[in-house]
């Protein structure tokens, strides 16, 4: 019954649009203002054990939400299934579930071109390195501000294209220095409502902590209010984590009900400074590995041996 209820809930949010494929080589930079390239998606969602499908009239867009239970991490699969190559990307893959994700990509006949991170994670090791050992053509992507290494380093305003669909890059620091939010494109040929993959900047009824990796409650408050809460209120919020069983929210909901970010900045800063959270148990292992995001030589030495 839970799975069916999730299916009905997600189907009620479905919208429509079309697509086409355009790939970037590793030597290319991601254009920040190219009106000649655009993109789009047909969505299907896997949330933990529940599986839902969002289809557009053209049947061209695919979306899945995947869950890794140990770190409560969501990984997102987006693909353009209208093009013969069916180009796809993964957002915030986890090493423990990389094989699962690649198996799903293969089963669906997709061509994975990007493995992307919203920031340098401290609670799990990214799956980009492992994915690249299995599919060498995949390009790892992370923000330049993160000071991490990847095939493609992105900045605010960049657009990441696959097919006729693109993801807009928005800089949302505060949880860490280099956090970004990926937002589906704005335009008549783009999926509606828009979707924001917020990483740890904005969680459902919460936000990421700000007490390590260059975190700042001031920056996080400013980021969310200027870069996420300015999106249309029906924009769907897909975070990197959830610890209470939520799968999706909207900008409008979070503007009304987020117990931290609906407060004034001074109150928000007081809340964040008094969370008294424990030291992340994976941080000493995860951060060094994730600082070489998808570029570590896993065949030469284990991830555990990688250091700054």
Short mmCIF file of C-alpha atoms in Angstrom, two decimals:
data_model
loop_
_atom_site.label_atom_id
_atom_site.label_comp_id
_atom_site.label_asym_id
_atom_site.label_seq_id
_atom_site.Cartn_x
_atom_site.Cartn_y
_atom_site.Cartn_z
CA UNK A 1 0.00 0.00 0.00
CA UNK A 2 2.88 2.42 0.81
CA UNK A 3 4.43 1.86 -2.60
CA UNK A 4 1.08 2.36 -4.35
CA UNK A 5 0.44 5.57 -2.41
CA UNK A 6 3.87 6.89 -3.40
CA UNK A 7 3.14 5.99 -7.01
CA UNK A 8 -0.19 7.83 -6.96
CA UNK A 9 1.41 10.84 -5.28
CA UNK A 10 4.27 11.10 -7.75
CA UNK A 11 2.06 10.53 -10.79
CA UNK A 12 -0.12 13.44 -9.73
CA UNK A 13 2.91 15.74 -10.15
CA UNK A 14 3.73 14.66 -13.74
CA UNK A 15 4.10 17.20 -16.57
CA UNK A 16 5.06 17.17 -20.32
CA UNK A 17 7.88 18.12 -22.99
CA UNK A 18 10.42 16.76 -25.87
CA UNK A 19 14.25 16.15 -26.44
CA UNK A 20 17.49 15.51 -28.49
CA UNK A 21 21.15 14.69 -27.76
CA UNK A 22 24.31 16.79 -27.60
CA UNK A 23 27.43 15.46 -25.87
CA UNK A 24 30.50 17.30 -24.58
CA UNK A 25 34.04 15.95 -24.91
CA UNK A 26 36.31 16.07 -21.87
CA UNK A 27 38.22 19.01 -23.40
CA UNK A 28 35.10 21.13 -23.78
CA UNK A 29 33.93 23.58 -21.17
CA UNK A 30 30.29 23.84 -20.23
CA UNK A 31 28.84 26.92 -21.93
CA UNK A 32 27.22 29.38 -19.58
CA UNK A 33 25.08 31.18 -22.15
CA UNK A 34 24.49 29.04 -25.25
CA UNK A 35 20.94 29.59 -26.45
CA UNK A 36 21.51 27.13 -29.30
CA UNK A 37 21.57 24.14 -26.95
CA UNK A 38 18.69 22.97 -24.82
CA UNK A 39 17.30 19.77 -23.39
CA UNK A 40 14.59 17.77 -21.75
CA UNK A 41 13.51 14.60 -19.92
CA UNK A 42 10.76 11.87 -19.46
CA UNK A 43 10.56 10.93 -15.83
CA UNK A 44 10.38 7.72 -13.90
CA UNK A 45 11.11 7.50 -10.19
CA UNK A 46 12.49 4.78 -7.96
CA UNK A 47 12.25 5.82 -4.31
CA UNK A 48 13.77 3.22 -2.00
CA UNK A 49 11.54 0.21 -2.72
CA UNK A 50 8.78 2.20 -4.40
CA UNK A 51 8.84 2.63 -8.18
CA UNK A 52 6.94 5.30 -10.04
CA UNK A 53 6.78 6.51 -13.63
CA UNK A 54 6.40 10.02 -14.97
CA UNK A 55 5.77 10.09 -18.69
CA UNK A 56 5.45 13.04 -21.02
CA UNK A 57 3.20 12.88 -24.09
CA UNK A 58 6.25 12.42 -26.30
CA UNK A 59 7.62 9.66 -24.06
CA UNK A 60 11.07 11.26 -24.28
CA UNK A 61 12.05 11.92 -20.66
CA UNK A 62 13.20 9.53 -17.97
CA UNK A 63 13.88 10.19 -14.26
CA UNK A 64 14.66 7.85 -11.38
CA UNK A 65 15.24 8.53 -7.69
CA UNK A 66 17.45 5.89 -6.05
CA UNK A 67 18.29 5.43 -2.36
CA UNK A 68 21.40 4.29 -0.45
CA UNK A 69 20.31 3.32 3.06
CA UNK A 70 23.57 3.55 5.06
CA UNK A 71 24.06 7.27 4.38
CA UNK A 72 20.42 7.98 3.49
CA UNK A 73 21.63 9.36 0.16
CA UNK A 74 19.51 9.92 -2.92
CA UNK A 75 21.06 9.37 -6.33
CA UNK A 76 19.21 10.73 -9.35
CA UNK A 77 19.23 9.28 -12.86
CA UNK A 78 18.10 11.53 -15.72
CA UNK A 79 18.04 10.52 -19.38
CA UNK A 80 16.85 11.56 -22.82
CA UNK A 81 15.25 8.43 -24.26
CA UNK A 82 14.23 10.07 -27.54
CA UNK A 83 17.74 10.02 -28.99
CA UNK A 84 19.16 6.73 -30.36
CA UNK A 85 22.01 6.91 -27.80
CA UNK A 86 19.67 7.64 -24.87
CA UNK A 87 22.20 9.90 -23.05
CA UNK A 88 21.97 9.88 -19.27
CA UNK A 89 23.57 11.36 -16.16
CA UNK A 90 23.74 10.47 -12.46
CA UNK A 91 23.66 13.06 -9.69
CA UNK A 92 25.35 12.19 -6.37
CA UNK A 93 26.15 8.50 -6.98
CA UNK A 94 27.42 6.44 -4.00
CA UNK A 95 30.22 3.89 -4.22
CA UNK A 96 28.16 1.22 -2.42
CA UNK A 97 25.37 1.39 -4.99
CA UNK A 98 27.38 2.14 -8.13
CA UNK A 99 26.93 -1.42 -9.43
CA UNK A 100 23.17 -1.16 -8.91
CA UNK A 101 23.02 2.14 -10.75
CA UNK A 102 25.10 0.89 -13.67
CA UNK A 103 22.96 -2.23 -13.89
CA UNK A 104 19.84 -0.06 -14.13
CA UNK A 105 21.45 2.11 -16.82
CA UNK A 106 22.27 -1.02 -18.81
CA UNK A 107 18.82 -2.56 -18.37
CA UNK A 108 17.19 0.63 -19.65
CA UNK A 109 19.53 0.81 -22.63
CA UNK A 110 20.93 4.21 -21.64
CA UNK A 111 24.32 5.75 -22.42
CA UNK A 112 25.77 7.25 -19.24
CA UNK A 113 27.79 10.38 -20.05
CA UNK A 114 28.07 12.24 -16.71
CA UNK A 115 28.50 11.29 -13.05
CA UNK A 116 27.93 14.52 -11.13
CA UNK A 117 28.22 15.66 -7.52
CA UNK A 118 26.50 18.58 -5.82
CA UNK A 119 29.48 18.98 -3.43
CA UNK A 120 32.32 17.12 -1.69
CA UNK A 121 30.37 14.73 0.52
CA UNK A 122 31.54 13.94 4.05
CA UNK A 123 29.19 11.05 4.85
CA UNK A 124 29.88 8.70 1.94
CA UNK A 125 32.35 8.10 -0.86
CA UNK A 126 31.14 9.21 -4.26
CA UNK A 127 30.53 6.50 -6.82
CA UNK A 128 32.07 8.49 -9.67
CA UNK A 129 35.50 6.87 -9.41
CA UNK A 130 34.10 3.35 -9.44
CA UNK A 131 31.72 4.22 -12.26
CA UNK A 132 34.61 5.51 -14.36
CA UNK A 133 36.50 2.24 -13.94
CA UNK A 134 33.46 0.41 -15.34
CA UNK A 135 32.54 2.98 -18.01
CA UNK A 136 35.68 5.00 -18.84
CA UNK A 137 33.85 7.38 -21.20
CA UNK A 138 31.82 8.81 -18.30
CA UNK A 139 32.92 12.30 -17.25
CA UNK A 140 32.98 13.25 -13.56
CA UNK A 141 31.54 16.69 -12.75
CA UNK A 142 31.83 18.92 -9.68
CA UNK A 143 32.08 22.65 -8.96
CA UNK A 144 35.38 24.45 -9.38
CA UNK A 145 34.75 26.17 -6.03
CA UNK A 146 34.88 22.80 -4.26
CA UNK A 147 38.65 22.63 -4.96
CA UNK A 148 38.10 19.00 -5.87
CA UNK A 149 39.29 17.23 -9.01
CA UNK A 150 37.03 16.04 -11.81
CA UNK A 151 36.94 15.79 -15.59
CA UNK A 152 34.67 18.84 -15.78
CA UNK A 153 34.77 21.70 -13.26
CA UNK A 154 31.63 23.81 -13.37
CA UNK A 155 30.68 27.31 -12.28
CA UNK A 156 27.47 29.20 -11.55
CA UNK A 157 25.53 29.84 -14.74
CA UNK A 158 26.93 26.86 -16.63
CA UNK A 159 24.50 24.59 -18.43
CA UNK A 160 25.03 20.85 -18.63
CA UNK A 161 23.48 19.44 -21.79
CA UNK A 162 22.31 15.97 -22.68
CA UNK A 163 19.86 15.72 -25.52
CA UNK A 164 17.63 18.77 -25.73
CA UNK A 165 17.56 18.98 -21.97
CA UNK A 166 19.91 21.00 -19.79
CA UNK A 167 20.64 21.45 -16.13
CA UNK A 168 21.43 24.98 -14.97
CA UNK A 169 24.16 25.30 -12.33
CA UNK A 170 23.38 27.54 -9.33
CA UNK A 171 26.00 28.26 -6.68
CA UNK A 172 24.60 27.46 -3.23
CA UNK A 173 27.53 27.46 -0.74
CA UNK A 174 27.09 27.34 3.00
CA UNK A 175 27.01 23.64 3.81
CA UNK A 176 30.42 23.50 2.12
CA UNK A 177 32.36 26.05 0.07
CA UNK A 178 31.57 24.41 -3.24
CA UNK A 179 27.92 23.37 -3.04
CA UNK A 180 25.86 23.77 -6.19
CA UNK A 181 22.22 23.14 -7.05
CA UNK A 182 21.33 21.67 -10.44
CA UNK A 183 18.04 23.00 -11.84
CA UNK A 184 16.20 21.78 -14.92
CA UNK A 185 15.94 24.38 -17.64
CA UNK A 186 13.43 27.16 -18.05
CA UNK A 187 11.62 27.31 -21.37
CA UNK A 188 8.70 25.97 -23.40
CA UNK A 189 10.67 22.89 -24.46
CA UNK A 190 11.80 22.05 -20.93
CA UNK A 191 9.97 19.84 -18.39
CA UNK A 192 7.47 21.46 -16.07
CA UNK A 193 7.39 21.89 -13.19
CA UNK A 194 11.10 22.57 -12.89
CA UNK A 195 13.23 20.35 -10.66
CA UNK A 196 16.01 21.44 -8.29
CA UNK A 197 18.63 18.94 -7.10
CA UNK A 198 19.75 20.81 -4.00
CA UNK A 199 22.39 18.52 -2.50
CA UNK A 200 22.72 19.33 1.22
CA UNK A 201 21.99 23.04 0.83
CA UNK A 202 18.25 22.54 1.19
CA UNK A 203 16.78 19.36 2.64
CA UNK A 204 13.10 18.60 3.05
CA UNK A 205 12.12 20.59 6.16
CA UNK A 206 15.79 21.12 6.96
CA UNK A 207 19.25 21.97 5.60
CA UNK A 208 22.82 20.74 5.75
CA UNK A 209 25.03 21.49 8.75
CA UNK A 210 27.48 24.40 8.49
CA UNK A 211 30.23 23.53 10.98
CA UNK A 212 32.92 22.02 8.73
CA UNK A 213 34.43 22.12 5.19
CA UNK A 214 34.23 25.91 5.04
CA UNK A 215 30.57 25.93 6.03
CA UNK A 216 28.84 29.19 6.91
CA UNK A 217 25.31 29.70 8.20
CA UNK A 218 25.32 33.21 6.73
CA UNK A 219 26.27 31.90 3.28
CA UNK A 220 23.78 29.05 3.43
CA UNK A 221 20.91 31.34 4.39
CA UNK A 222 21.81 33.72 1.57
CA UNK A 223 22.22 30.87 -0.93
CA UNK A 224 18.86 29.26 -0.26
CA UNK A 225 16.93 32.52 -0.25
CA UNK A 226 18.59 33.98 -3.36
CA UNK A 227 19.14 30.87 -5.50
CA UNK A 228 16.43 28.37 -4.54
CA UNK A 229 13.54 30.29 -3.01
CA UNK A 230 13.53 32.57 -6.08
CA UNK A 231 12.57 29.62 -8.31
CA UNK A 232 8.88 29.10 -9.17
CA UNK A 233 6.99 27.84 -6.14
CA UNK A 234 5.97 24.62 -7.88
CA UNK A 235 9.63 23.71 -8.52
CA UNK A 236 10.22 20.21 -7.16
CA UNK A 237 12.94 19.91 -4.51
CA UNK A 238 15.09 16.77 -4.64
CA UNK A 239 17.75 16.77 -1.87
CA UNK A 240 20.87 14.63 -1.53
CA UNK A 241 19.59 13.07 1.70
CA UNK A 242 16.50 12.41 3.73
CA UNK A 243 16.36 10.80 7.17
CA UNK A 244 12.59 10.76 7.75
CA UNK A 245 11.22 9.04 4.67
CA UNK A 246 10.42 12.12 2.58
CA UNK A 247 11.19 11.89 -1.13
CA UNK A 248 10.26 15.25 -2.66
CA UNK A 249 9.10 18.73 -1.68
CA UNK A 250 8.52 22.02 -3.49
CA UNK A 251 9.96 25.51 -3.20
CA UNK A 252 6.58 26.75 -2.02
CA UNK A 253 6.35 24.13 0.73
CA UNK A 254 9.83 24.85 2.04
CA UNK A 255 9.19 28.59 2.03
CA UNK A 256 6.19 27.95 4.28
CA UNK A 257 7.18 25.00 6.42
CA UNK A 258 10.97 24.67 6.64
CA UNK A 259 11.54 25.13 10.41
CA UNK A 260 15.00 26.66 9.93
CA UNK A 261 14.88 28.67 6.73
CA UNK A 262 11.53 30.35 7.36
CA UNK A 263 13.13 32.24 10.27
CA UNK A 264 15.07 35.49 10.04
CA UNK A 265 18.81 35.13 9.49
CA UNK A 266 19.82 35.80 13.09
CA UNK A 267 17.49 33.08 14.38
CA UNK A 268 18.72 30.73 11.66
CA UNK A 269 22.34 31.32 12.66
CA UNK A 270 21.54 30.66 16.31
CA UNK A 271 19.82 27.39 15.38
CA UNK A 272 22.77 26.24 13.27
CA UNK A 273 25.35 27.18 15.91
CA UNK A 274 23.58 25.16 18.58
CA UNK A 275 22.83 21.88 16.78
CA UNK A 276 25.51 20.00 18.77
CA UNK A 277 25.86 17.37 16.05
CA UNK A 278 28.42 14.55 16.37
CA UNK A 279 31.56 14.47 14.24
CA UNK A 280 30.66 12.71 10.95
CA UNK A 281 31.91 9.15 11.23
CA UNK A 282 32.89 8.92 7.54
CA UNK A 283 34.44 12.36 7.10
CA UNK A 284 38.12 11.35 7.50
CA UNK A 285 37.68 8.65 4.86
CA UNK A 286 35.13 10.25 2.56
CA UNK A 287 36.49 13.78 2.13
CA UNK A 288 40.02 12.81 0.93
CA UNK A 289 38.53 10.32 -1.54
CA UNK A 290 35.93 12.79 -2.76
CA UNK A 291 38.52 15.53 -3.24
CA UNK A 292 39.76 13.48 -6.21
CA UNK A 293 36.18 13.11 -7.38
CA UNK A 294 36.09 10.36 -9.95
CA UNK A 295 39.78 10.64 -10.83
CA UNK A 296 41.29 8.31 -8.26
CA UNK A 297 43.02 5.22 -9.67
CA UNK A 298 41.00 2.54 -7.91
CA UNK A 299 42.93 -0.24 -9.62
CA UNK A 300 46.25 0.99 -8.24
CA UNK A 301 45.27 1.54 -4.61
CA UNK A 302 42.14 1.22 -2.52
CA UNK A 303 40.02 4.28 -1.83
CA UNK A 304 40.84 3.95 1.87
CA UNK A 305 44.50 4.67 1.12
CA UNK A 306 43.87 7.98 -0.64
CA UNK A 307 44.89 11.07 1.34
CA UNK A 308 44.93 14.81 0.79
#
